[in-house]
Coordinates of C-alpha atoms in Angstrom, one line a residue:
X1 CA 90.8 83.9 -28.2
X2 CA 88.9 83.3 -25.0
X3 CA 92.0 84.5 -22.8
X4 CA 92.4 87.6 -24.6
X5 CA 88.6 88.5 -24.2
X6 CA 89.2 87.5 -20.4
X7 CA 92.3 89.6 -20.4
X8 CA 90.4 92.7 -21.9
X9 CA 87.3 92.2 -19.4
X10 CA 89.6 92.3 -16.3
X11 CA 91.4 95.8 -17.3
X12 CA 88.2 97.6 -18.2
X13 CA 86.9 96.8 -15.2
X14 CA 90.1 98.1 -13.3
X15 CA 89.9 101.4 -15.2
X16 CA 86.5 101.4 -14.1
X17 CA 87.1 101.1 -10.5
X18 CA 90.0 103.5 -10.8
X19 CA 88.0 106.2 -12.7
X20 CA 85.1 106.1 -10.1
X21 CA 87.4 106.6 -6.9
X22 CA 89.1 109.6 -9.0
X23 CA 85.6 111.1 -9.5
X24 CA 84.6 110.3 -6.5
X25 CA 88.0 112.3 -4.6
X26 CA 87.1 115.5 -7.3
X27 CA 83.5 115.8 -6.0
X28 CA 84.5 115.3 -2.4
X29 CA 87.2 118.2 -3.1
X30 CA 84.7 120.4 -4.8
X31 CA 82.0 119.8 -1.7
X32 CA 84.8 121.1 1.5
X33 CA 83.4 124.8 0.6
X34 CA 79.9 124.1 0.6
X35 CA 80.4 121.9 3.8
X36 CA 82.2 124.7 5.6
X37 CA 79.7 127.8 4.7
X38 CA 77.1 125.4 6.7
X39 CA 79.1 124.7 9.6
X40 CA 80.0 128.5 10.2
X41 CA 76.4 129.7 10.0
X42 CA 74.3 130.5 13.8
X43 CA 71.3 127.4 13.7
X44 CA 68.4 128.5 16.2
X45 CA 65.0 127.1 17.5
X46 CA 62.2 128.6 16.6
X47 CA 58.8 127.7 18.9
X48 CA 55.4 129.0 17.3
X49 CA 53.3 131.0 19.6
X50 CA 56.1 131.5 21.9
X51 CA 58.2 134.8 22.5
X52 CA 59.9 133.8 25.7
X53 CA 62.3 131.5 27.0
X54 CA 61.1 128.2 28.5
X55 CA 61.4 128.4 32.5
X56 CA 61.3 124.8 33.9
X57 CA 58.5 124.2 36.5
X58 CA 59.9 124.6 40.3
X59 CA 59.8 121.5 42.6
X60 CA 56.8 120.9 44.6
X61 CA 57.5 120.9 48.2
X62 CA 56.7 117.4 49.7
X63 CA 55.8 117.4 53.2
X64 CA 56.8 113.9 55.2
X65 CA 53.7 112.6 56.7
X66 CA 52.9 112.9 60.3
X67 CA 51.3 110.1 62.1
X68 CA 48.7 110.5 64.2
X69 CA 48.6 109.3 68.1
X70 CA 46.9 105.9 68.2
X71 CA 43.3 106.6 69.5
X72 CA 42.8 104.8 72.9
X73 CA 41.3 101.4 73.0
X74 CA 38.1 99.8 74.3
X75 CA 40.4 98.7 77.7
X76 CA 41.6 102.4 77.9
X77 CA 44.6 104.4 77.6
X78 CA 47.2 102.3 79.6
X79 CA 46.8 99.4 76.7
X80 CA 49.4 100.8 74.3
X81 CA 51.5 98.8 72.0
X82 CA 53.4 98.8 68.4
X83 CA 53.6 97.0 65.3
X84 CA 56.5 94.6 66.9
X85 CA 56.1 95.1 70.1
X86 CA 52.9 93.1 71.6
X87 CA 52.0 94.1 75.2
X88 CA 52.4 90.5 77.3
X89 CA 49.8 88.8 78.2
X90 CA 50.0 86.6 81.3
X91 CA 47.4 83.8 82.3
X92 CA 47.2 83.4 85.7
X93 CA 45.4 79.4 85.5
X94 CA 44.4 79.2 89.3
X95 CA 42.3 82.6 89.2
X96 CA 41.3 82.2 85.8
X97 CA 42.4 86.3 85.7
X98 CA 44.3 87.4 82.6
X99 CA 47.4 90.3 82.8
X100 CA 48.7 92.7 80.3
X101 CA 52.0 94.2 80.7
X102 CA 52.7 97.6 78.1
X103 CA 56.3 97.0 76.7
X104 CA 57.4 100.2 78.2
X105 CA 56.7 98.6 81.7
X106 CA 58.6 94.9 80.8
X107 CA 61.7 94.9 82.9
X108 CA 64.2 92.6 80.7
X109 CA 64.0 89.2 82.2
X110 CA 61.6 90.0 85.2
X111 CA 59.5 86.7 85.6
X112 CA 55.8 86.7 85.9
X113 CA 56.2 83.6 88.5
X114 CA 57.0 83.2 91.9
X115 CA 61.5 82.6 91.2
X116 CA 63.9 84.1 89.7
X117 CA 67.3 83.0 87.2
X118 CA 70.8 84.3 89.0
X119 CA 72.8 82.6 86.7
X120 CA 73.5 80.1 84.0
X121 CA 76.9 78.0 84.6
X122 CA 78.7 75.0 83.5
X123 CA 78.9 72.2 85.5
X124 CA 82.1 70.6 87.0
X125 CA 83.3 67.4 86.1
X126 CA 82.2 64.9 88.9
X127 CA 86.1 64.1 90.0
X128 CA 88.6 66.9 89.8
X129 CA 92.3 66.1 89.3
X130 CA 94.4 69.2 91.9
X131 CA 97.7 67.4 92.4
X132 CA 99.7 64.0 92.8
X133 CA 102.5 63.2 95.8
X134 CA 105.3 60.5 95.1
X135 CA 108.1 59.8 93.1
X136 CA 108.2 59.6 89.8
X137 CA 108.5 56.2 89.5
X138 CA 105.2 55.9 91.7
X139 CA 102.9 58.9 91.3
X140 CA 100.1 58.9 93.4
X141 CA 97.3 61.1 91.9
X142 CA 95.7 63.4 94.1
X143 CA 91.6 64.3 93.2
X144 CA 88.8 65.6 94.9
X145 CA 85.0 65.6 94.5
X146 CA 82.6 68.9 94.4
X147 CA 81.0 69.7 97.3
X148 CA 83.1 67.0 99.2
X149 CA 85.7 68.3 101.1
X150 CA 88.2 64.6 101.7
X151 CA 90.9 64.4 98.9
X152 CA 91.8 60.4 97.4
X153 CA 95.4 59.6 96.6
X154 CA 95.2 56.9 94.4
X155 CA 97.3 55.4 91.7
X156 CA 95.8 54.4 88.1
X157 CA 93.5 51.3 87.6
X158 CA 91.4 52.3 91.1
X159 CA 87.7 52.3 90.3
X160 CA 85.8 55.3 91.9
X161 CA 82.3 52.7 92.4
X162 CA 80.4 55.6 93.6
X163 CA 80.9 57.7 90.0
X164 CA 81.4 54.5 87.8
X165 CA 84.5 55.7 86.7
X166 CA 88.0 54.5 86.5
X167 CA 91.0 56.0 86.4
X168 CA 93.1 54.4 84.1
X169 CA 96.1 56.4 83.2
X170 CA 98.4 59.4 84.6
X171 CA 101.2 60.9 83.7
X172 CA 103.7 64.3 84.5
X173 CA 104.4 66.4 81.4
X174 CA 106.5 70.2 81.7
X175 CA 103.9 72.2 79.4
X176 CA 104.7 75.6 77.9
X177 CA 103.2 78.8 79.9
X178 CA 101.6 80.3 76.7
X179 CA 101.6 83.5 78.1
X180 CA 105.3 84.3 79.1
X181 CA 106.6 86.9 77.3
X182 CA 110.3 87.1 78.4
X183 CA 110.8 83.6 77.0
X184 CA 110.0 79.8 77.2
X185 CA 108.6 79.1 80.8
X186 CA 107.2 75.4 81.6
X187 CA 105.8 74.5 84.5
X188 CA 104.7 71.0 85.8
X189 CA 101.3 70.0 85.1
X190 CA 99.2 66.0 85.6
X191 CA 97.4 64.4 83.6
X192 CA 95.0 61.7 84.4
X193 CA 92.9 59.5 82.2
X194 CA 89.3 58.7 83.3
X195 CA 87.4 55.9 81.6
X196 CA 83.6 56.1 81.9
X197 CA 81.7 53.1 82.7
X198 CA 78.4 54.1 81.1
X199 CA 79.3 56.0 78.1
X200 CA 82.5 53.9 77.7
X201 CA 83.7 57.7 77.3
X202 CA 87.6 58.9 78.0
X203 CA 88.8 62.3 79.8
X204 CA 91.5 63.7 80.5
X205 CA 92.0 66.2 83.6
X206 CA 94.2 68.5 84.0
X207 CA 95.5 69.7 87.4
X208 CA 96.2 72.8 86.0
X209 CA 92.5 74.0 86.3
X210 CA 88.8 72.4 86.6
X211 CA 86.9 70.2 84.3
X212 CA 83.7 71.2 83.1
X213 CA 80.8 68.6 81.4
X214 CA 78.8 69.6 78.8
X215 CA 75.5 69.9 80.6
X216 CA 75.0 74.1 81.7
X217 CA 73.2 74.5 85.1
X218 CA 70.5 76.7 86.0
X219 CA 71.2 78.6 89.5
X220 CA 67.1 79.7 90.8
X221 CA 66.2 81.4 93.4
X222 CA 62.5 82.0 95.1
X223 CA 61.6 85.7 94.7
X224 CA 60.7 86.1 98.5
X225 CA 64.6 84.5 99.2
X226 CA 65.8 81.5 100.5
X227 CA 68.0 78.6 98.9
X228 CA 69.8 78.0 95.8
X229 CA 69.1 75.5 93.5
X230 CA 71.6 74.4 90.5
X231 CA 69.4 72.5 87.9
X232 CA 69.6 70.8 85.0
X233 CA 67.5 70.5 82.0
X234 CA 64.5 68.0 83.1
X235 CA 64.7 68.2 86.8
X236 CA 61.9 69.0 88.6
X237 CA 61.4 71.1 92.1
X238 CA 58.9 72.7 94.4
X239 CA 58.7 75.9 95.9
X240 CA 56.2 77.7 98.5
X241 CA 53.7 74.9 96.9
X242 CA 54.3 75.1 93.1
X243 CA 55.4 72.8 90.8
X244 CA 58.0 73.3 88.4
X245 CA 60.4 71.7 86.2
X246 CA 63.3 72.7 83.9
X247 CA 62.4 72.3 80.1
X248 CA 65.8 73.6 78.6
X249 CA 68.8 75.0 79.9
X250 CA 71.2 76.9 77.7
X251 CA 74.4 78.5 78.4
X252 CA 75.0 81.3 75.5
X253 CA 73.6 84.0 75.8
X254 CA 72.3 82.6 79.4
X255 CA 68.5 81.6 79.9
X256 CA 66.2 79.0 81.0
X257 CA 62.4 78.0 80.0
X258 CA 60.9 76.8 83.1
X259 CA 57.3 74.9 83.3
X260 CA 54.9 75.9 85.8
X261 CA 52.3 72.8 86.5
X262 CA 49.1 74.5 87.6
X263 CA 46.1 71.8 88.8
X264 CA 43.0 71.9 86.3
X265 CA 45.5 72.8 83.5
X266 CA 46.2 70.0 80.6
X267 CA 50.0 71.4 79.7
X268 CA 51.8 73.4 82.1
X269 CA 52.9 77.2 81.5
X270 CA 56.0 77.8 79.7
X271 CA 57.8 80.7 81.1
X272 CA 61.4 82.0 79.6
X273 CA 63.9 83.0 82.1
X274 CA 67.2 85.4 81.9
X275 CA 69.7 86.1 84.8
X276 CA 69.6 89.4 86.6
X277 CA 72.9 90.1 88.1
X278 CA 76.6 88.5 87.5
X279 CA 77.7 87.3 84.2
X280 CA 78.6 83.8 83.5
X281 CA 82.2 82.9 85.0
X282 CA 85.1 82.2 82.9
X283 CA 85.4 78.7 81.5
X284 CA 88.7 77.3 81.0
X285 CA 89.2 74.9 78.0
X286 CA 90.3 71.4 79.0
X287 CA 91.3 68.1 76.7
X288 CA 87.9 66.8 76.8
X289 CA 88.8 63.9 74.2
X290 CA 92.2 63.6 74.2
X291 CA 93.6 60.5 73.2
X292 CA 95.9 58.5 75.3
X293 CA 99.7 59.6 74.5
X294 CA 98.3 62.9 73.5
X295 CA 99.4 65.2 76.6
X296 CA 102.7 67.1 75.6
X297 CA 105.5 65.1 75.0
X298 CA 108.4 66.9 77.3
X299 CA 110.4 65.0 79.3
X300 CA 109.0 63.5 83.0
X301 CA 109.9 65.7 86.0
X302 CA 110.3 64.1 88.9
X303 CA 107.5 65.7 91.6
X304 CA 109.9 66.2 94.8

């Protein structure tokens, strides 16, 4: 009895759902007219108290602002500076007198003390390797000394006192020319190992080409003329009277702070330096820290 009631429920409510979606298709059908009398008719705005067309307001014309001349200071019209551009002040410590340079007048590493930077440079190596004589069972390396003009011919384990170093290894090696372009070229190139005494450091030199340190020198010069002098950073000097002395020394881009010791003064005046004429020479890369056995490994040529 219960299953045909449950049975009986189920398709009026089917009929139900069918007779509404059939009612609902004829109503729809009957509405397409109606629908498409409103679409075809004009639809326009109407605005109260308004018979013409709205006009929209033309842009206002915006002027850039002009800025007017600074107005001359209390020291007068040749004090002129800008927002990032201070005039220098220099205080001369022996007259007690103070000096303003306009930016317009800086020259671009002009000093306001008595010398002047030609050049920042890298130092050479202390020994230079340029060559080696013998067979090549018994090489004899040939190196030189800056500013020394005698050459030594010596053969590895001889202790150069003078530098604390000793030389401790050599050998000849045919090395690629890395810039042939018809083909493989080698040429013959030494190699001697240096062991330093103090630092307990190894280097290899290359006779192709000088050895530079790692410590740039400063090349000064008194503005009036006279001698050179290559210094490093923390070396102190005198010219015409003054005292000076190198605070840092760096290489790229080139300059130098010098330290000017004025008597009466606590600190001394820190001055920055740039070079006025040449660039910096070329510097030629050399196996610094190379490890032993670490040359190229052609074939020994014998040196004759």
């Amino acid at each position: 009895m219960m299953a045909r009631i449950k049975q009986s429920g189920e398709k009026l409510l089917l009929v139900a759902v069918v007779g509404l979606n059939v009612a609902s298709w004829i109503w729809s059908s009957q509405q397409q007219g109606v629908i498409r009398r409103i679409r075809s008719q004009p639809v326009a705005i109407r605005f109260s108290g308004a018979n013409s067309p709205i006009v929209p307001p033309a842009p206002s014309a915006q002027e850039s602002p002009v800025w007017p001349e600074p107005p001359a200071q209390s020291a007068g019209r040749g004090w002129v500076y800008e927002l990032f551009t201070p005039p220098v002040i220099y205080y001369d410590g022996r007259d007690r007198t103070y000096t303003v340079t306009a930016p317009a007048n800086l020259t671009e590493g002009q000093p306001s003390l008595g010398i002047q930077l030609l050049a920042v440079k890298p130092e050479l190596y202390p020994l230079q390797l340029v060559g080696y004589v013998g067979p090549a069972h018994d090489y004899r390396a040939t190196f030189v000394r800056p500013q020394h003009p005698e050459a030594s011919l010596v053969r590895p384990g001889y202790y150069f006192a003078e530098l604390g170093l000793t030389f401790t290894h050599f050998e000849v090696k045919k090395v690629l020319v890395p810039t042939s372009e018809s083909g493989p070229v080698y040429e013959a190139a030494a190699f001697a190992l240096l062991t330093e005494d103090r630092t307990g450091r190894e280097v290899w030199l290359d006779s192709r080409g000088p050895h530079y340190t790692d410590t740039p020198l400063a090349v000064l010069q008194p503005l009036a003329g006279g001698a050179r002098h290559e210094l490093r950073a923390g070396d102190s000097f005198s010219i015409a009277g003054e005292s000076y002395r190198i605070e840092a020394v760096q290489l790229t881009p080139p300059e130098v702070r010098v330290g000017r010791q004025i008597i009466g003064l606590p600190e001394a005046e820190i001055h920055l330096l740039r070079p006025i004429n040449s660039p910096l020479p070329p510097i030629r890369t050399q196996a610094d820290k190379m490890p032993r056995g670490a040359a190229p490994a052609i074939p020994d040529i014998a040196a004759r």
